[in-house]
Amino acid sequence: MGIKENDQRYIAHTYARFDVVLTHGKGCRVYDENEKEYLDLTAGIGVNALGYADDAWVQAVASQAATLPHVSNLYYSQPDSDVAELLCERCGFTNMFFANSGAEANEGAIKVARKYSSDHYGFGRHEIITLVNSFHGRTITALSATGQDHFHQHFDPFTPGFVHAVANDIADLKSKVSKRTCAVMLEMIQGEGGVLPLEPAFVSAVAELCRERDILLIVDEVQTGIGRCGTLYAYEQYGIHPDIVTTAKGLGNGLPIGGVLLSEKVSDTFHPGDHGTTFGGNPIACAGACVVLKRMDEAFLNAVQKKGAYVEQRLSKMPHVVQVNGLGLMRGVVLDGVTARDVVAACIEKGVLLLTAKDKLRLLPPLTITLEELKEAMDVMEAVLTQIA
């Protein structure tokens, strides 16, 4: 039985896969079972920040696997403390804890916010305001936090305590604040919601409101973080410093890892027994994360911004393109007269992998992609958009 037949037989159908079997990759290129080459503008949905099989990452991961692949959080080990130091010192947070995914990190952030409020204000101050069109993960509580009605089906009862406000409408958000509010949770760019950036004035107003009322500000940087938008975290471009930041995806460059960064205000909220994770802070994942973080210097991030500007400039001139959204190498493309999925399918045929976000094209290439590789991919996309009906 072949790979696709095995998949159909033994793996539950939770994804509608494209008809491609990928077997190996290097840099920004990946290959299928027939050795057809694809230029990847997906990076495993924003995960492979350094591309495929980065030499330093492979060496660090392999070395750690041969030394100490896993140790429970009942003991100390070096890799997780190294990642925590790199993130906290660079971003100005007091401490952090680890998770295994973005959804799990967001669940942890929600727990911190509710416990902080319970500790300081008592019972009943537990509501978290999120935004309409947001996406925070697929666990039951993360789905409850997600501000998209079509996710709130089939899995009742959903976790209570979430209120959804309209993005970029500060009056609507203020109207949702009550004596029950403990936190506001934002994505700087609504990724799964269509790659829609928040307006700086709205973000500033939310941050000010949170400061005035001791409401915690949580920023979900699962997709926007780790250099994706041209700074280590996208919130840096908005002039704010959140109380809590969640991170995942690109941090592991292919291995499962997530984290929750905590400001001084909330740094002592959790005590032993309040939270835990068997695999969080796994030494192999953290060894790889150290390589990723050390690569994200000023020159690297400036290059991401330059490459993002090139992508925006090229895309905006292509047929059927109405608008290009996003920051850095996180881009959404509004189309007219063609469907995003048809464009993705046509580009696959021509050796370029793309994503969708609702009815838009979405580009999340490895951050290490070169301008020459981007030109190659843009040429393919332009040819497809010129030819497609």
Short mmCIF file of C-alpha atoms in Angstrom, two decimals:
data_model
loop_
_atom_site.label_atom_id
_atom_site.label_comp_id
_atom_site.label_asym_id
_atom_site.label_seq_id
_atom_site.Cartn_x
_atom_site.Cartn_y
_atom_site.Cartn_z
CA MET A 1 0.00 0.00 0.00
CA GLY A 2 1.37 3.43 -0.95
CA ILE A 3 1.83 6.48 1.27
CA LYS A 4 -1.40 8.17 0.20
CA GLU A 5 -3.38 4.94 0.52
CA ASN A 6 -1.93 4.30 3.99
CA ASP A 7 -2.79 7.85 5.00
CA GLN A 8 -6.37 7.50 3.80
CA ARG A 9 -6.72 4.16 5.56
CA TYR A 10 -5.09 4.87 8.92
CA ILE A 11 -5.07 8.65 9.54
CA ALA A 12 -8.30 10.39 10.52
CA HIS A 13 -9.39 12.87 7.87
CA THR A 14 -8.88 16.10 9.80
CA TYR A 15 -7.12 17.80 6.89
CA ALA A 16 -7.98 18.15 3.21
CA ARG A 17 -4.54 17.41 1.82
CA PHE A 18 -3.17 18.52 -1.53
CA ASP A 19 -2.19 15.63 -3.80
CA VAL A 20 1.54 15.85 -3.05
CA VAL A 21 3.78 13.46 -1.07
CA LEU A 22 6.80 15.38 0.23
CA THR A 23 9.88 13.40 1.17
CA HIS A 24 12.83 15.71 1.81
CA GLY A 25 14.02 19.29 1.57
CA LYS A 26 16.94 21.65 1.91
CA GLY A 27 16.81 25.39 2.44
CA CYS A 28 13.66 26.76 0.83
CA ARG A 29 13.18 23.84 -1.54
CA VAL A 30 11.32 20.62 -0.91
CA TYR A 31 10.92 17.49 -3.03
CA ASP A 32 8.19 14.94 -3.61
CA GLU A 33 8.38 11.17 -4.04
CA ASN A 34 9.15 11.64 -7.73
CA GLU A 35 11.94 14.13 -7.00
CA LYS A 36 9.89 17.04 -8.35
CA GLU A 37 11.22 20.25 -6.81
CA TYR A 38 9.01 22.86 -5.13
CA LEU A 39 9.91 26.32 -3.91
CA ASP A 40 8.19 26.50 -0.54
CA LEU A 41 6.33 29.66 0.48
CA THR A 42 4.54 27.92 3.36
CA ALA A 43 7.34 26.93 5.79
CA GLY A 44 5.09 24.29 7.35
CA ILE A 45 2.49 27.03 8.05
CA GLY A 46 5.07 29.44 9.39
CA VAL A 47 7.15 26.89 11.30
CA ASN A 48 10.37 26.34 9.32
CA ALA A 49 11.86 29.78 9.98
CA LEU A 50 15.31 28.64 8.86
CA GLY A 51 14.01 26.43 6.09
CA TYR A 52 14.62 22.70 5.72
CA ALA A 53 17.60 20.91 7.25
CA ASP A 54 19.52 24.02 8.30
CA ASP A 55 23.03 22.76 9.05
CA ALA A 56 23.48 24.40 12.47
CA TRP A 57 19.97 23.42 13.57
CA VAL A 58 20.45 19.81 12.47
CA GLN A 59 23.76 19.60 14.32
CA ALA A 60 22.33 21.04 17.54
CA VAL A 61 19.27 18.79 17.47
CA ALA A 62 21.28 15.66 16.65
CA SER A 63 23.84 16.39 19.36
CA GLN A 64 21.15 16.92 21.97
CA ALA A 65 19.29 13.78 20.86
CA ALA A 66 22.48 11.80 21.46
CA THR A 67 23.03 13.39 24.88
CA LEU A 68 19.76 14.00 26.74
CA PRO A 69 16.64 13.69 24.56
CA HIS A 70 14.12 14.13 27.37
CA VAL A 71 14.11 14.76 31.09
CA SER A 72 11.04 15.58 33.13
CA ASN A 73 10.50 19.06 34.54
CA LEU A 74 11.21 17.65 37.99
CA TYR A 75 14.89 18.20 37.19
CA TYR A 76 17.06 20.98 35.76
CA SER A 77 18.58 20.89 32.29
CA GLN A 78 20.43 23.45 30.23
CA PRO A 79 18.61 23.87 26.87
CA ASP A 80 15.32 25.21 28.27
CA SER A 81 17.09 27.64 30.57
CA ASP A 82 19.14 28.88 27.60
CA VAL A 83 16.00 29.54 25.53
CA ALA A 84 14.33 31.28 28.47
CA GLU A 85 17.36 33.51 29.00
CA LEU A 86 17.61 34.41 25.31
CA LEU A 87 13.92 35.36 25.08
CA CYS A 88 13.53 37.14 28.42
CA GLU A 89 16.72 39.18 28.20
CA ARG A 90 16.08 40.19 24.62
CA CYS A 91 12.41 41.06 25.02
CA GLY A 92 12.37 42.48 28.54
CA PHE A 93 10.29 39.80 30.26
CA THR A 94 10.93 38.48 33.75
CA ASN A 95 10.43 34.78 33.13
CA MET A 96 8.50 32.27 31.03
CA PHE A 97 7.18 28.74 30.94
CA PHE A 98 7.12 26.23 28.11
CA ALA A 99 4.41 24.48 26.12
CA ASN A 100 4.30 22.22 23.06
CA SER A 101 2.20 24.25 20.61
CA GLY A 102 0.56 27.61 20.04
CA ALA A 103 -2.82 26.47 21.29
CA GLU A 104 -1.27 25.11 24.47
CA ALA A 105 0.67 28.34 24.99
CA ASN A 106 -2.54 30.33 24.61
CA GLU A 107 -4.29 28.08 27.12
CA GLY A 108 -1.43 28.71 29.54
CA ALA A 109 -1.71 32.47 29.05
CA ILE A 110 -5.44 32.31 29.75
CA LYS A 111 -4.75 30.43 32.98
CA VAL A 112 -2.18 33.03 34.07
CA ALA A 113 -4.60 35.89 33.41
CA ARG A 114 -7.42 34.25 35.35
CA LYS A 115 -5.24 33.27 38.29
CA TYR A 116 -3.68 36.75 38.47
CA SER A 117 -7.15 38.27 38.62
CA SER A 118 -8.36 35.71 41.16
CA ASP A 119 -5.33 36.36 43.37
CA HIS A 120 -5.79 40.14 43.30
CA TYR A 121 -9.54 40.64 42.91
CA GLY A 122 -11.25 37.43 43.97
CA PHE A 123 -13.93 35.34 42.33
CA GLY A 124 -15.82 36.45 39.22
CA ARG A 125 -13.23 38.63 37.43
CA HIS A 126 -12.41 36.08 34.75
CA GLU A 127 -13.65 37.30 31.34
CA ILE A 128 -11.19 37.75 28.50
CA ILE A 129 -11.95 40.00 25.54
CA THR A 130 -10.70 38.72 22.19
CA LEU A 131 -11.39 40.05 18.71
CA VAL A 132 -13.94 39.10 16.11
CA ASN A 133 -12.13 37.15 13.37
CA SER A 134 -9.33 36.10 15.72
CA PHE A 135 -7.86 32.60 15.91
CA HIS A 136 -6.15 31.20 19.00
CA GLY A 137 -6.10 27.43 18.47
CA ARG A 138 -8.24 24.31 18.24
CA THR A 139 -8.48 23.06 21.80
CA ILE A 140 -11.88 23.70 23.40
CA THR A 141 -10.79 26.76 25.39
CA ALA A 142 -8.68 28.17 22.54
CA LEU A 143 -11.68 27.71 20.22
CA SER A 144 -13.82 29.55 22.77
CA ALA A 145 -11.32 32.41 22.69
CA THR A 146 -11.37 32.41 18.88
CA GLY A 147 -13.71 35.10 17.56
CA GLN A 148 -15.13 33.23 14.57
CA ASP A 149 -18.65 31.82 14.86
CA HIS A 150 -18.07 28.90 12.50
CA PHE A 151 -15.57 27.46 14.99
CA HIS A 152 -18.21 27.52 17.72
CA GLN A 153 -20.11 24.51 16.39
CA HIS A 154 -20.38 20.78 17.20
CA PHE A 155 -18.27 20.74 20.37
CA ASP A 156 -20.59 22.18 22.99
CA PRO A 157 -20.31 23.09 25.75
CA PHE A 158 -17.56 25.61 25.03
CA THR A 159 -15.52 27.19 27.82
CA PRO A 160 -17.37 30.26 29.12
CA GLY A 161 -15.77 33.61 29.91
CA PHE A 162 -14.89 35.04 26.50
CA VAL A 163 -16.31 38.18 24.89
CA HIS A 164 -15.53 39.16 21.30
CA ALA A 165 -15.01 42.80 20.24
CA VAL A 166 -14.69 44.21 16.73
CA ALA A 167 -11.08 44.68 15.62
CA ASN A 168 -9.92 48.29 15.24
CA ASP A 169 -13.07 49.60 16.97
CA ILE A 170 -11.99 50.88 20.37
CA ALA A 171 -15.51 52.03 21.24
CA ASP A 172 -16.84 48.51 20.74
CA LEU A 173 -14.04 47.00 22.79
CA LYS A 174 -14.61 49.48 25.63
CA SER A 175 -18.30 48.60 25.59
CA LYS A 176 -17.34 44.96 26.30
CA VAL A 177 -15.24 45.83 29.38
CA SER A 178 -16.96 45.13 32.68
CA LYS A 179 -16.16 44.34 36.31
CA ARG A 180 -15.68 40.74 35.11
CA THR A 181 -12.88 41.59 32.64
CA CYS A 182 -9.42 40.27 33.50
CA ALA A 183 -7.60 40.45 30.15
CA VAL A 184 -7.63 41.45 26.50
CA MET A 185 -6.05 39.02 24.03
CA LEU A 186 -4.88 40.23 20.59
CA GLU A 187 -3.06 39.05 17.49
CA MET A 188 -1.13 41.93 15.91
CA ILE A 189 -2.05 40.37 12.57
CA GLN A 190 -5.07 38.09 12.37
CA GLY A 191 -3.38 35.24 10.52
CA GLU A 192 -5.99 32.51 10.07
CA GLY A 193 -8.58 35.28 9.89
CA GLY A 194 -7.12 36.53 6.61
CA VAL A 195 -3.74 38.18 7.40
CA LEU A 196 -5.32 41.40 8.70
CA PRO A 197 -3.03 43.76 10.68
CA LEU A 198 -4.44 45.72 13.59
CA GLU A 199 -4.30 49.51 13.36
CA PRO A 200 -1.57 51.07 15.56
CA ALA A 201 -3.98 53.61 17.09
CA PHE A 202 -6.32 50.81 18.14
CA VAL A 203 -3.51 48.79 19.72
CA SER A 204 -2.23 51.86 21.61
CA ALA A 205 -5.72 52.63 22.90
CA VAL A 206 -6.19 49.04 24.08
CA ALA A 207 -2.82 49.08 25.86
CA GLU A 208 -3.70 52.33 27.61
CA LEU A 209 -7.10 51.00 28.67
CA CYS A 210 -5.46 47.89 30.10
CA ARG A 211 -2.95 49.95 32.08
CA GLU A 212 -5.67 52.17 33.54
CA ARG A 213 -7.82 49.28 34.75
CA ASP A 214 -5.21 46.64 35.62
CA ILE A 215 -6.51 44.46 32.81
CA LEU A 216 -3.79 42.18 31.48
CA LEU A 217 -2.77 42.56 27.84
CA ILE A 218 -2.03 39.21 26.17
CA VAL A 219 -0.49 39.18 22.69
CA ASP A 220 -0.73 35.97 20.69
CA GLU A 221 2.48 35.87 18.62
CA VAL A 222 2.21 32.22 17.63
CA GLN A 223 2.24 33.00 13.89
CA THR A 224 3.57 36.57 13.86
CA GLY A 225 6.57 35.95 16.11
CA ILE A 226 10.16 34.77 15.73
CA GLY A 227 11.12 37.20 12.98
CA ARG A 228 8.12 36.51 10.76
CA CYS A 229 7.11 40.18 10.54
CA GLY A 230 10.60 41.68 10.44
CA THR A 231 11.08 42.10 14.20
CA LEU A 232 11.46 39.27 16.69
CA TYR A 233 7.84 39.86 17.72
CA ALA A 234 5.29 41.91 15.81
CA TYR A 235 4.17 43.87 18.90
CA GLU A 236 7.54 45.64 18.84
CA GLN A 237 6.35 47.55 15.75
CA TYR A 238 3.34 48.85 17.71
CA GLY A 239 5.25 50.51 20.55
CA ILE A 240 3.71 48.43 23.34
CA HIS A 241 4.98 45.95 25.91
CA PRO A 242 2.37 43.31 26.76
CA ASP A 243 1.94 41.63 30.12
CA ILE A 244 1.93 38.19 28.49
CA VAL A 245 3.16 37.01 25.07
CA THR A 246 2.60 33.56 23.59
CA THR A 247 5.06 32.09 21.13
CA ALA A 248 5.43 28.85 19.13
CA LYS A 249 5.69 27.85 15.42
CA GLY A 250 8.96 29.37 14.14
CA LEU A 251 10.65 29.03 17.52
CA GLY A 252 11.17 25.30 16.96
CA ASN A 253 11.95 25.35 13.21
CA GLY A 254 10.08 22.06 12.85
CA LEU A 255 10.01 20.63 16.37
CA PRO A 256 7.01 21.12 18.68
CA ILE A 257 7.59 23.95 21.15
CA GLY A 258 5.64 26.83 22.61
CA GLY A 259 6.15 29.32 25.37
CA VAL A 260 4.48 31.98 27.49
CA LEU A 261 6.52 35.09 28.28
CA LEU A 262 5.60 36.84 31.53
CA SER A 263 6.16 40.44 32.61
CA GLU A 264 7.19 41.27 36.16
CA LYS A 265 3.54 41.93 37.09
CA VAL A 266 2.51 38.32 36.44
CA SER A 267 5.85 36.54 36.84
CA ASP A 268 4.98 34.98 40.21
CA THR A 269 1.37 34.07 39.41
CA PHE A 270 1.94 30.35 38.99
CA HIS A 271 3.27 28.21 41.83
CA PRO A 272 4.22 24.52 41.75
CA GLY A 273 1.11 22.53 40.92
CA ASP A 274 -0.72 25.36 39.14
CA HIS A 275 0.45 24.29 35.70
CA GLY A 276 2.52 21.57 34.11
CA THR A 277 3.51 19.80 30.90
CA THR A 278 5.30 16.52 30.32
CA PHE A 279 7.13 17.59 27.17
CA GLY A 280 7.32 21.37 27.65
CA GLY A 281 10.92 22.58 27.51
CA ASN A 282 12.03 19.36 25.82
CA PRO A 283 15.85 19.46 25.47
CA ILE A 284 15.89 18.55 21.76
CA ALA A 285 13.30 21.17 20.83
CA CYS A 286 15.05 23.78 22.97
CA ALA A 287 18.48 23.00 21.46
CA GLY A 288 16.98 23.76 18.06
CA ALA A 289 15.24 26.88 19.37
CA CYS A 290 18.55 28.27 20.60
CA VAL A 291 19.90 28.08 17.06
CA VAL A 292 16.83 29.87 15.73
CA LEU A 293 17.00 32.69 18.29
CA LYS A 294 20.72 33.27 17.85
CA ARG A 295 20.18 33.64 14.09
CA MET A 296 17.65 36.47 14.61
CA ASP A 297 20.10 39.37 14.77
CA GLU A 298 19.50 42.87 13.41
CA ALA A 299 20.91 42.10 9.97
CA PHE A 300 18.73 38.98 9.64
CA LEU A 301 15.56 40.86 10.63
CA ASN A 302 16.38 43.79 8.34
CA ALA A 303 16.69 41.31 5.49
CA VAL A 304 13.24 39.91 6.32
CA GLN A 305 11.80 43.41 6.07
CA LYS A 306 13.54 43.99 2.74
CA LYS A 307 12.30 40.69 1.34
CA GLY A 308 8.79 41.41 2.59
CA ALA A 309 8.78 44.77 0.84
CA TYR A 310 9.85 43.08 -2.39
CA VAL A 311 7.03 40.53 -2.12
CA GLU A 312 4.47 43.27 -1.51
CA GLN A 313 5.74 45.32 -4.44
CA ARG A 314 5.66 42.36 -6.85
CA LEU A 315 2.31 41.00 -5.75
CA SER A 316 0.53 44.35 -5.87
CA LYS A 317 1.18 44.60 -9.63
CA MET A 318 -0.10 41.15 -10.56
CA PRO A 319 -3.39 40.42 -12.36
CA HIS A 320 -6.39 39.67 -10.09
CA VAL A 321 -4.61 41.13 -7.04
CA VAL A 322 -6.76 43.70 -5.26
CA GLN A 323 -4.77 44.19 -2.06
CA VAL A 324 -1.70 42.87 -0.24
CA ASN A 325 -1.77 42.80 3.58
CA GLY A 326 0.69 41.92 6.30
CA LEU A 327 4.19 42.67 7.52
CA GLY A 328 7.59 41.21 6.67
CA LEU A 329 7.27 37.71 5.28
CA MET A 330 3.69 37.24 6.48
CA ARG A 331 1.52 38.30 3.54
CA GLY A 332 -2.12 37.90 2.58
CA VAL A 333 -3.39 38.56 -0.94
CA VAL A 334 -6.95 39.65 -1.73
CA LEU A 335 -7.99 38.30 -5.14
CA ASP A 336 -10.71 39.25 -7.60
CA GLY A 337 -12.09 36.91 -10.26
CA VAL A 338 -10.21 33.79 -9.13
CA THR A 339 -10.29 31.61 -6.03
CA ALA A 340 -7.28 31.28 -3.76
CA ARG A 341 -7.44 27.49 -3.78
CA ASP A 342 -7.40 27.39 -7.60
CA VAL A 343 -4.32 29.62 -7.61
CA VAL A 344 -2.62 27.39 -5.02
CA ALA A 345 -3.38 24.29 -7.11
CA ALA A 346 -2.01 25.90 -10.29
CA CYS A 347 1.15 27.03 -8.50
CA ILE A 348 1.73 23.53 -7.13
CA GLU A 349 1.72 22.25 -10.71
CA LYS A 350 4.42 24.80 -11.52
CA GLY A 351 6.52 23.98 -8.45
CA VAL A 352 5.56 26.67 -5.91
CA LEU A 353 3.78 25.90 -2.62
CA LEU A 354 1.36 28.47 -1.19
CA LEU A 355 -1.25 28.68 1.57
CA THR A 356 -4.74 30.11 1.88
CA ALA A 357 -6.37 32.10 4.68
CA LYS A 358 -10.14 32.13 4.22
CA ASP A 359 -10.58 33.47 0.66
CA LYS A 360 -7.06 34.92 0.42
CA LEU A 361 -3.69 33.64 -0.65
CA ARG A 362 -1.26 33.47 2.25
CA LEU A 363 2.54 33.51 2.01
CA LEU A 364 4.72 32.39 4.94
CA PRO A 365 8.05 31.45 3.33
CA PRO A 366 11.13 30.44 5.31
CA LEU A 367 12.80 33.60 6.57
CA THR A 368 16.05 32.42 4.98
CA ILE A 369 14.61 32.57 1.47
CA THR A 370 16.77 34.66 -0.84
CA LEU A 371 15.66 37.53 -3.05
CA GLU A 372 16.57 35.39 -6.05
CA GLU A 373 14.31 32.58 -4.82
CA LEU A 374 11.53 35.07 -4.13
CA LYS A 375 11.88 36.43 -7.66
CA GLU A 376 11.57 32.90 -9.00
CA ALA A 377 8.42 32.30 -6.94
CA MET A 378 6.90 35.68 -7.85
CA ASP A 379 7.50 34.98 -11.55
CA VAL A 380 5.58 31.72 -11.24
CA MET A 381 2.73 33.37 -9.36
CA GLU A 382 2.53 36.16 -11.93
CA ALA A 383 2.40 33.66 -14.78
CA VAL A 384 -0.36 31.69 -13.06
CA LEU A 385 -2.42 34.79 -12.29
CA THR A 386 -1.99 35.99 -15.87
CA GLN A 387 -3.12 32.70 -17.37
CA ILE A 388 -5.83 31.59 -14.94
CA ALA A 389 -9.47 32.29 -15.83
#
